mmCIF file of C-alpha atoms in Angstrom:
data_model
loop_
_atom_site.group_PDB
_atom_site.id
_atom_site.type_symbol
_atom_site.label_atom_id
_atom_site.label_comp_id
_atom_site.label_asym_id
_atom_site.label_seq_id
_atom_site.Cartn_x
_atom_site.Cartn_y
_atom_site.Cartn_z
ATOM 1 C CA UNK A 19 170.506 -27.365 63.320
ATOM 2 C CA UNK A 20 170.326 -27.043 67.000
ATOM 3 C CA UNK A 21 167.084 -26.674 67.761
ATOM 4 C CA UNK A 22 164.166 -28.979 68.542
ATOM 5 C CA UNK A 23 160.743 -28.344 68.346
ATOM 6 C CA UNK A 24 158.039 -30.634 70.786
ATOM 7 C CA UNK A 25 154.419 -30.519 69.944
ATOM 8 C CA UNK A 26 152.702 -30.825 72.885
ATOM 9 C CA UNK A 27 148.602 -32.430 72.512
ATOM 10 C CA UNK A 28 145.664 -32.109 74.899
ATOM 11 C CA UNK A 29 145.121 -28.265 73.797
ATOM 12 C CA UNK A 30 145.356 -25.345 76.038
ATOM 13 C CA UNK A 31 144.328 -25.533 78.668
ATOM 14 C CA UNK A 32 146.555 -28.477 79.536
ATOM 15 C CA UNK A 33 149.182 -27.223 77.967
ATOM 16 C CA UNK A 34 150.816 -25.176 81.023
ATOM 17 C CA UNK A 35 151.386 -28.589 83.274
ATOM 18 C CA UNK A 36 151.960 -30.779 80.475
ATOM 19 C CA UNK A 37 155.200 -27.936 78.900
ATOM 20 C CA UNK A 38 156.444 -27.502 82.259
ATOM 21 C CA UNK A 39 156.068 -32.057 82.809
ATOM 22 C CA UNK A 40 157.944 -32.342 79.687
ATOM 23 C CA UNK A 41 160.761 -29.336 80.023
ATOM 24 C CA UNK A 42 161.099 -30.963 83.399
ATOM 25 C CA UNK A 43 162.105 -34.533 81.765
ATOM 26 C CA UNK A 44 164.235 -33.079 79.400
ATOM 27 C CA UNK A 45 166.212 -30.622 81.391
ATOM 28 C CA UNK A 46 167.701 -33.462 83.350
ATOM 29 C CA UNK A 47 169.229 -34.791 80.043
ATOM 30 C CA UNK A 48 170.241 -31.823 78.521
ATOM 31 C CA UNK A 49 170.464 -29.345 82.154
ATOM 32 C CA UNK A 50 169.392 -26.203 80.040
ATOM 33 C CA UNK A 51 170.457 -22.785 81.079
ATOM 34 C CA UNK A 52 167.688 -20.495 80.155
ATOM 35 C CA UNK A 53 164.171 -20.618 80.163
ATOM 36 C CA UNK A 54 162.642 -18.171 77.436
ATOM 37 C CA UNK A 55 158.762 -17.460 77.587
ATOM 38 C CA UNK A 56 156.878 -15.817 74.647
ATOM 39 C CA UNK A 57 154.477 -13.763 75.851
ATOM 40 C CA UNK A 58 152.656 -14.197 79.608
ATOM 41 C CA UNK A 59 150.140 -16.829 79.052
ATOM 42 C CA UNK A 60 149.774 -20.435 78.146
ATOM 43 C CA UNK A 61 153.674 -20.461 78.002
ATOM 44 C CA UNK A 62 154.244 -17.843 80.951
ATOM 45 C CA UNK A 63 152.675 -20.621 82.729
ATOM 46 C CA UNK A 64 155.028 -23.499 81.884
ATOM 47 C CA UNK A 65 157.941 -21.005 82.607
ATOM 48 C CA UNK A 66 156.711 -20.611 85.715
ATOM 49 C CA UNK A 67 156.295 -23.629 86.830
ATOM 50 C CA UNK A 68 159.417 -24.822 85.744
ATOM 51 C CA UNK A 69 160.988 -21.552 87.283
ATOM 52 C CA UNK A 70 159.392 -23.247 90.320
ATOM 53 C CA UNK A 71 161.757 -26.190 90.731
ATOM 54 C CA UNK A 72 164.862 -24.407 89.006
ATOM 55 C CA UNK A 73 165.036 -21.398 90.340
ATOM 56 C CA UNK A 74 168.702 -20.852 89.398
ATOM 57 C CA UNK A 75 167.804 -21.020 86.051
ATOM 58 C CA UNK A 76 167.156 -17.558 84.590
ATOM 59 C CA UNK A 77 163.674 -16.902 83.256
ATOM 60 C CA UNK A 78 163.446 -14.009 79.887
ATOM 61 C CA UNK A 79 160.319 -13.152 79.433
ATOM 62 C CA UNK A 80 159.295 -11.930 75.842
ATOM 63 C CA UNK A 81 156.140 -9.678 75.409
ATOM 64 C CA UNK A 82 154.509 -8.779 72.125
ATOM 65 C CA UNK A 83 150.661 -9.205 73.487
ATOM 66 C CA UNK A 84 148.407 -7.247 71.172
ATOM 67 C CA UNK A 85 145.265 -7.336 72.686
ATOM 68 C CA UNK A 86 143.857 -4.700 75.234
ATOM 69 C CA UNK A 87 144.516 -5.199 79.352
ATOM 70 C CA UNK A 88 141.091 -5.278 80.047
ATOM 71 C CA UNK A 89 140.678 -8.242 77.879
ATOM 72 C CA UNK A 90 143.696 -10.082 79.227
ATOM 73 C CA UNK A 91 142.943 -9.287 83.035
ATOM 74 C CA UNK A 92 138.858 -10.636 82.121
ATOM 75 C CA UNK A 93 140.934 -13.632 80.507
ATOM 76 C CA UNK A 94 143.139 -14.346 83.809
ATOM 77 C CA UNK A 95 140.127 -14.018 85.939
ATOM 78 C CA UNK A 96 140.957 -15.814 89.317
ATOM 79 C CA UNK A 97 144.465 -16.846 88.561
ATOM 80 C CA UNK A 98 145.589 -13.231 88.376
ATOM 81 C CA UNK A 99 147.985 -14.079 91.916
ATOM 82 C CA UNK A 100 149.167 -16.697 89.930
ATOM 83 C CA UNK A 101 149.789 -15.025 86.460
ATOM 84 C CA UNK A 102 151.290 -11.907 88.155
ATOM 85 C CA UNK A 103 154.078 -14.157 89.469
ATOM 86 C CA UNK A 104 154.760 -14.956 85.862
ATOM 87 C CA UNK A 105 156.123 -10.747 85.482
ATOM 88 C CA UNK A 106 157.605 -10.864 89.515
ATOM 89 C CA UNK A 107 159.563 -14.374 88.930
ATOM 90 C CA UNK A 108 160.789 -12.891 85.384
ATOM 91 C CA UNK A 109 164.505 -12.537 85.635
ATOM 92 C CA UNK A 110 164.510 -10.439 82.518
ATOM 93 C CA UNK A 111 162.014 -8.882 80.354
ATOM 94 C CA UNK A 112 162.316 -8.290 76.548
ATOM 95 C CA UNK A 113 159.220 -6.006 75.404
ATOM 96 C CA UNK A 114 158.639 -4.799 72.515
ATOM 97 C CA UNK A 115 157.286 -1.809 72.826
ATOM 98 C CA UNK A 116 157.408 0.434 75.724
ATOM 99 C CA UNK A 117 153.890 0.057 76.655
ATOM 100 C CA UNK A 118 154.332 -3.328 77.531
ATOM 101 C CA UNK A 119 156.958 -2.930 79.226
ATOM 102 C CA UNK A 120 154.774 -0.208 81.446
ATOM 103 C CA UNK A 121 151.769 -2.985 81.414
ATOM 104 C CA UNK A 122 154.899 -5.311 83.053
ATOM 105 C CA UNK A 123 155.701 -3.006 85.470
ATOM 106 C CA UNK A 124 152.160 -2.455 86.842
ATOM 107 C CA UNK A 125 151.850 -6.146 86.994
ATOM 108 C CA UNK A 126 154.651 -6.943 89.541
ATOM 109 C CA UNK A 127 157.873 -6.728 87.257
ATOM 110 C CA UNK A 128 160.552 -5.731 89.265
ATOM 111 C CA UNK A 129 163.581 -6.895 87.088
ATOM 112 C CA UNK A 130 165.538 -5.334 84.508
ATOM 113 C CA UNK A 131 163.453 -4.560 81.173
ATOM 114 C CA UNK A 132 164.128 -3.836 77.661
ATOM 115 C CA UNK A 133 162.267 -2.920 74.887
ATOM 116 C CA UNK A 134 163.289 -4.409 71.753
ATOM 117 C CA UNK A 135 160.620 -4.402 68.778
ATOM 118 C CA UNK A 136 159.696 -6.734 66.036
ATOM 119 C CA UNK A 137 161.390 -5.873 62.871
ATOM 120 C CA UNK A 138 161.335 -5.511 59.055
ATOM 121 C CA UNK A 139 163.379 -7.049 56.385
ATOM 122 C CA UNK A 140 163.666 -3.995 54.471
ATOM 123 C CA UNK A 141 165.171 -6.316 51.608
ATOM 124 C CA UNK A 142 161.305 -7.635 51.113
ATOM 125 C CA UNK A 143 160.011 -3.901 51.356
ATOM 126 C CA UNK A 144 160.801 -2.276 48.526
ATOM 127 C CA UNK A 145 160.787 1.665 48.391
ATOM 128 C CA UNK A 146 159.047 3.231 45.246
ATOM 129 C CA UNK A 147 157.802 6.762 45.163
ATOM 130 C CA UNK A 148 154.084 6.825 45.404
ATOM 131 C CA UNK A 149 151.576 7.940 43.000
ATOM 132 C CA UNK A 150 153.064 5.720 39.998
ATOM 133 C CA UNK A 151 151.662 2.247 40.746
ATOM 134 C CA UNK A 152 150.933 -0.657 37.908
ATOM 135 C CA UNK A 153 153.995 -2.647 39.533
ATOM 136 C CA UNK A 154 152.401 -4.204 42.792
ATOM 137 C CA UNK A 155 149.014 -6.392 42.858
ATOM 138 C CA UNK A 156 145.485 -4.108 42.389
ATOM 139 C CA UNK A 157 143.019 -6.978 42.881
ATOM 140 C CA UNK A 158 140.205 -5.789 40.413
ATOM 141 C CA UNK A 159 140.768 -2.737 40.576
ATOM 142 C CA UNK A 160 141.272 0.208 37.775
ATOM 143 C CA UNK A 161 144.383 2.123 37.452
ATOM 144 C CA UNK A 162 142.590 5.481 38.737
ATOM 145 C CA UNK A 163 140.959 3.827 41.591
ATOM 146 C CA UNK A 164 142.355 4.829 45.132
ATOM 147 C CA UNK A 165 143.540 1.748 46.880
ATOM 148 C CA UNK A 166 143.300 1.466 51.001
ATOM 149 C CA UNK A 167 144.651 -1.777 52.308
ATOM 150 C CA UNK A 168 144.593 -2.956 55.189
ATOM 151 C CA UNK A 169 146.778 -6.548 56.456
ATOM 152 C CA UNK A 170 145.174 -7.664 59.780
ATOM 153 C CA UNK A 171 143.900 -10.731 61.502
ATOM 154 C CA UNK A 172 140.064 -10.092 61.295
ATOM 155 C CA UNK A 173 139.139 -10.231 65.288
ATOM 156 C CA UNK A 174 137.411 -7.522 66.826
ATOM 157 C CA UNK A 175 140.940 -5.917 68.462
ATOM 158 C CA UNK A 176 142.090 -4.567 65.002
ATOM 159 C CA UNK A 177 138.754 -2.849 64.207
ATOM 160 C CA UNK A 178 138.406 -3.839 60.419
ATOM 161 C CA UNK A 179 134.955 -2.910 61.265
ATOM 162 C CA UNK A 180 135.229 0.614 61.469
ATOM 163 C CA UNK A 181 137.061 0.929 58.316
ATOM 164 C CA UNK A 182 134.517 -0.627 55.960
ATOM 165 C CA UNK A 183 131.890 1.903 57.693
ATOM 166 C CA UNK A 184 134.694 4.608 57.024
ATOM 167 C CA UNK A 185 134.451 3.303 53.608
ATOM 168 C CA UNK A 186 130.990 3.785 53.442
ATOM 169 C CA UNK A 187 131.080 7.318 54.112
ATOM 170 C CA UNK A 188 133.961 8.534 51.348
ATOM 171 C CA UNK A 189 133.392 11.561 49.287
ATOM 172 C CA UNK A 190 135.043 9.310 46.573
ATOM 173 C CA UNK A 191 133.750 6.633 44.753
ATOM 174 C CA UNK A 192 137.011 5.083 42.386
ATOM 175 C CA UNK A 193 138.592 3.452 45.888
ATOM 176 C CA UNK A 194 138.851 -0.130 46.436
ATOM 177 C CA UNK A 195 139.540 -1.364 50.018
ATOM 178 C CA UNK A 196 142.005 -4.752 49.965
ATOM 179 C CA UNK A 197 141.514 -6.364 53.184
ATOM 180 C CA UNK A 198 144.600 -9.284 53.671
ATOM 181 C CA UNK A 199 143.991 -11.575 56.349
ATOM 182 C CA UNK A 200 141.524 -14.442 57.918
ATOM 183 C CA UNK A 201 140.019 -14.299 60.421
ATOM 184 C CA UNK A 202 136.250 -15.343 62.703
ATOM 185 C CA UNK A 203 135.141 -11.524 62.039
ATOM 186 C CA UNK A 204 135.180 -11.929 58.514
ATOM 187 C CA UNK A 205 131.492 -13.003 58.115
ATOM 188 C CA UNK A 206 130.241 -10.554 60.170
ATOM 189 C CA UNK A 207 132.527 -8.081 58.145
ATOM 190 C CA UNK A 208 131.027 -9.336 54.543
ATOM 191 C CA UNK A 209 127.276 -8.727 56.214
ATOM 192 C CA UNK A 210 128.500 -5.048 57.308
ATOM 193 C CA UNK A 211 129.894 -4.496 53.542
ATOM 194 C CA UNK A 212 126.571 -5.689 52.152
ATOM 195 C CA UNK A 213 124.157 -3.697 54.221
ATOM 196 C CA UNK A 214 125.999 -0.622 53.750
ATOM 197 C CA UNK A 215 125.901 -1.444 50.492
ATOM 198 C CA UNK A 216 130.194 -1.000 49.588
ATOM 199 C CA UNK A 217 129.928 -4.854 49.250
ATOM 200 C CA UNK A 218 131.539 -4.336 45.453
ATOM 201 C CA UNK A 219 134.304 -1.558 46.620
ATOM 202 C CA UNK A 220 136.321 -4.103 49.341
ATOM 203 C CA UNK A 221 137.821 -7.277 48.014
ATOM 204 C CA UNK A 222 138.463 -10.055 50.720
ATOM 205 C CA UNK A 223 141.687 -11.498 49.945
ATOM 206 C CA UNK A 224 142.054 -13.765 52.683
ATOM 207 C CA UNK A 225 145.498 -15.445 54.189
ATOM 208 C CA UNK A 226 148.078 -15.272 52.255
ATOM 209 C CA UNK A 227 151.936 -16.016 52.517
ATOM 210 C CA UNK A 228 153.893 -13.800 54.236
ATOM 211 C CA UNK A 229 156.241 -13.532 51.090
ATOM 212 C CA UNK A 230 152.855 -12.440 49.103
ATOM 213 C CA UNK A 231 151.965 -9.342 51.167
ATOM 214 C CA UNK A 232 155.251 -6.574 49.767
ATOM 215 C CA UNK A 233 153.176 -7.091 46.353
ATOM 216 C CA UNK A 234 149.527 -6.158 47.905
ATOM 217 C CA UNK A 235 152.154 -3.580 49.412
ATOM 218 C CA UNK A 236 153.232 -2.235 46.920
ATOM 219 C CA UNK A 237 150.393 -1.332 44.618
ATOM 220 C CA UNK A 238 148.415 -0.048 47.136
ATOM 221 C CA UNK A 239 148.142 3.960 47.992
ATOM 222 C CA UNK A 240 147.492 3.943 51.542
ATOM 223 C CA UNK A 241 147.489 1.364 55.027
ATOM 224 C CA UNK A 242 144.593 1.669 57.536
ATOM 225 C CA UNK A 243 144.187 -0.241 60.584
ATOM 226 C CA UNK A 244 141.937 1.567 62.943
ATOM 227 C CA UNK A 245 143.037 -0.711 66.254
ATOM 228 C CA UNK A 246 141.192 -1.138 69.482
ATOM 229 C CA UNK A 247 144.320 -2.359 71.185
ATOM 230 C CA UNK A 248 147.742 -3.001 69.918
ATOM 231 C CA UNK A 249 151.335 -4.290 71.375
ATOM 232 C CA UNK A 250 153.143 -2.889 68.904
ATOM 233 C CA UNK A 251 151.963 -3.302 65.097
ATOM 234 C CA UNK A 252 153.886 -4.905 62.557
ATOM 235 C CA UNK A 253 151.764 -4.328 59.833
ATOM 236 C CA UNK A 254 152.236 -0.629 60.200
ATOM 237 C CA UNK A 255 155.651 -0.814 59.943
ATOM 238 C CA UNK A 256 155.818 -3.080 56.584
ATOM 239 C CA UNK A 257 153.458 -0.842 54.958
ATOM 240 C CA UNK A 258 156.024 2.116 56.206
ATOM 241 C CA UNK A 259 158.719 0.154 54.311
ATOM 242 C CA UNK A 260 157.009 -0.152 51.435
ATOM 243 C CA UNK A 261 156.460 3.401 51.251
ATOM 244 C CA UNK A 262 152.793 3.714 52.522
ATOM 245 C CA UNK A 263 151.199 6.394 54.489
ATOM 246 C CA UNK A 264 150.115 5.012 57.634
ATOM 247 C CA UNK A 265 146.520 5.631 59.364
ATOM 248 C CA UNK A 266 145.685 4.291 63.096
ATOM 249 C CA UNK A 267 144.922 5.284 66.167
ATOM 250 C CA UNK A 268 146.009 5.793 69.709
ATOM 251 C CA UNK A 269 146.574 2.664 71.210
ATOM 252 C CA UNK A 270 148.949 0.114 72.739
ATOM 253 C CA UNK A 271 152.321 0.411 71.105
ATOM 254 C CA UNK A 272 151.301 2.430 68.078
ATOM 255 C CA UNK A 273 152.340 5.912 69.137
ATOM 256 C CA UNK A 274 155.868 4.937 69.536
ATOM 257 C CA UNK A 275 156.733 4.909 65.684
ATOM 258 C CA UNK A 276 153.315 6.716 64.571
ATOM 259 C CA UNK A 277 154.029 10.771 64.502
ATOM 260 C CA UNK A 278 151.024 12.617 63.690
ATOM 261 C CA UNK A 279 151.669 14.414 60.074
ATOM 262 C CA UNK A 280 155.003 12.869 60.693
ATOM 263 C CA UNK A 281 155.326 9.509 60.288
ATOM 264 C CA UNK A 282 151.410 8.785 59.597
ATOM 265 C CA UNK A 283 147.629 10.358 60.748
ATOM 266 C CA UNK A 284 145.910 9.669 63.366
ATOM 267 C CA UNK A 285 142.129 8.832 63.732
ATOM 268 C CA UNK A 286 140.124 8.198 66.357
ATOM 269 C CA UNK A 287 139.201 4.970 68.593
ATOM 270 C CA UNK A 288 136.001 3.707 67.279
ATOM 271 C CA UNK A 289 134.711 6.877 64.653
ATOM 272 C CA UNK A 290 134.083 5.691 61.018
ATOM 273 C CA UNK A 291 133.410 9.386 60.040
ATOM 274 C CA UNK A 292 136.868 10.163 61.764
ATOM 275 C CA UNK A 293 138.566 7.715 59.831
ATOM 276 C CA UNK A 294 136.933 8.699 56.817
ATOM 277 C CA UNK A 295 138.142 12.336 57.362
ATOM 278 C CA UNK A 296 141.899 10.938 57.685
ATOM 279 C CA UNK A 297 142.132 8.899 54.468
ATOM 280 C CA UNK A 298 140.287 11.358 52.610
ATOM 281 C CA UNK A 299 143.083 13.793 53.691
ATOM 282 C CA UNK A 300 145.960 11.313 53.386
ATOM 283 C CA UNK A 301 145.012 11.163 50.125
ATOM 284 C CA UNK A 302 144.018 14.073 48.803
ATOM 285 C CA UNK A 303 147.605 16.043 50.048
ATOM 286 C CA UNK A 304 149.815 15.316 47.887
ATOM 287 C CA UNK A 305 152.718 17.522 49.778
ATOM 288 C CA UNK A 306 151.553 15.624 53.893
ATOM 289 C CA UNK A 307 151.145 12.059 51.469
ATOM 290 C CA UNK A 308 155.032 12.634 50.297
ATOM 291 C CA UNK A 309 156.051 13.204 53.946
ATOM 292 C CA UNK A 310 154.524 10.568 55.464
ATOM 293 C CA UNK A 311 155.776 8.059 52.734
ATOM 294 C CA UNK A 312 159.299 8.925 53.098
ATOM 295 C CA UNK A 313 159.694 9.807 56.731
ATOM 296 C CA UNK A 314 157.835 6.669 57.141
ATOM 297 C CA UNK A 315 160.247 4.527 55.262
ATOM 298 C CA UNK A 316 163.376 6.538 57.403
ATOM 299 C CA UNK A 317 162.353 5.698 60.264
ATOM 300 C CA UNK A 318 161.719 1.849 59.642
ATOM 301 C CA UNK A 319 165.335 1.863 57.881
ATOM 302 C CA UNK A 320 166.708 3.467 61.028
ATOM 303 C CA UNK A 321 164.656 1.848 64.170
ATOM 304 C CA UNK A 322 163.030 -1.322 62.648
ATOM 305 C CA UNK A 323 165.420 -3.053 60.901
ATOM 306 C CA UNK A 324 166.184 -7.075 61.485
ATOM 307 C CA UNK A 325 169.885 -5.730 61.090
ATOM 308 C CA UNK A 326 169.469 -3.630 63.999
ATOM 309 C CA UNK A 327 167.134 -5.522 65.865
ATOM 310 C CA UNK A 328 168.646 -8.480 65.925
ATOM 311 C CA UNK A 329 171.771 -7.350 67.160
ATOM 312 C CA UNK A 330 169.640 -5.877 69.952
ATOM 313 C CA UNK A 331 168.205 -9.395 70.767
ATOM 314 C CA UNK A 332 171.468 -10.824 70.599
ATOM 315 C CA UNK A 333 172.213 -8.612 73.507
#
């Protein structure tokens, strides 16, 4: 009811001069008092600028980038001076996870930062004990077979790669991998499946709505996403509320809520056989998959909450 949307043409690129041209017009009708920025890019850029001209106007600065600093800092090229004043002209900075906020600080934050994460609606997550699925969606798939899911964007960051090779080297044979998502990887990822010849164990679902994915959820037996870089993770932490063991790796935000043997395994950065090691185990323990499923779901209830979160944004 009080909020209004602008869509902005001319694409990217343009899109820094022509925000900050427009925010510019419209701040002297409605004199706003806040200038919010989601994430330090195209956006960052239009804060910036318009941080320029009002500089009594307090900039936040929300983070939740999930791809890998070396990628962003090849991205900024020649207008890293000029992005770094994005984190240095910041008069606050919401993260949400503490290694962004560290990735802030070595870029030339100097004000106050806090990290609040992304959240789940638990009331979408349903917990069910494991082991006694029929109730969620197996996409042709038996009742014995073993089903890994993964929910990603398929781009080269989340490493959907690696886990159909991972696939490929499984001891078992009744598993069926249900990859959820879209994605430009996703041809190269049907090739892989084919020449490794799995092609008929993974089922591409493709995009689906949001309100879909507690049903893939939910009659799945384990979540795998084997990232190359990560801000934080959501996906983790839906499959955590619907009662999934958890396997991924080292990376970005991920250790903050992943545990190893706690809250989820841990495999290594680009090592199928690694990965297929970990599933094969979070499987096959039936006492380490109880844990993880329940002290999974705990700590979502307790940290990762929109109840809780929100309140925190509110602050």
């Amino acid at each position: 009811g009080d909020v209004n949307v602008y869509r902005i043409g001319g694409g990217k690129g343009l899109f820094p001069v022509r925000a900050f041209l427009l925010a510019r017009r419209l701040h002297r009708q409605k004199k706003y008092r806040v200038t919010w920025s989601i994430m330090a890019a195209y956006a960052g850029f239009a804060a910036l600028f318009f941080k320029f001209f009002n500089p009594r106007i307090p900039l936040l600065l929300t983070l939740q980038e999930g791809d890998s600093e070396e990628h962003i800092l090849k991205r900024v090229g020649l207008f890293y001076p000029l992005w770094k004043l994005i984190f240095k002209k910041a008069d606050y900075i919401q993260a949400i996870s503490k290694y962004l906020a560290d990735f802030a600080r070595r870029h030339g934050a100097v004000c106050p930062i806090e990290v609040v994460p992304n959240g789940v609606s638990l009331d979408k997550f349903k917990f069910q004990p494991r082991r006694q699925n029929g109730s969620g969606l197996r996409p042709q798939a038996s009742e014995n077979s073993k089903i890994i899911i993964t929910t990603s964007r398929l781009v080269y960051k989340n490493g959907v790669d690696v886990l159909v090779r991972a696939c490929a080297r499984l001891p078992i044979t009744n598993y069926q991998l249900i990859i959820v998502g879209n994605g430009p990887e996703k041809p190269k990822l049907e090739h892989l499946a084919r020449d490794l010849n799995v092609a008929d164990k993974i089922k591409f679902i493709g995009q689906v709505d949001p309100e879909e994915i507690p049903k893939y959820l939910s009659g799945a037996d384990i979540f795998v996403r084997p990232s190359r870089s990560e801000g934080l993770g959501n996906s983790f932490l839906e499959a955590m509320a619907a009662g999934l063991p958890v396997i991924g790796t080292r990376v970005g935000g991920i250790p903050e809520f992943i545990k190893d043997r706690e809250t989820g395994l841990f495999c290594d950065v680009d090592n199928p056989g690694d990965l297929a090691q970990k599933i094969t185990r979070g499987l096959d323990d039936d006492k380490l998959y109880q844990r993880l499923s329940e002290s999974g779901r705990k700590l979502v209830e307790e940290s990762y909450s929109w109840e809780n979160i929100s309140e925190k944004m509110r602050r």
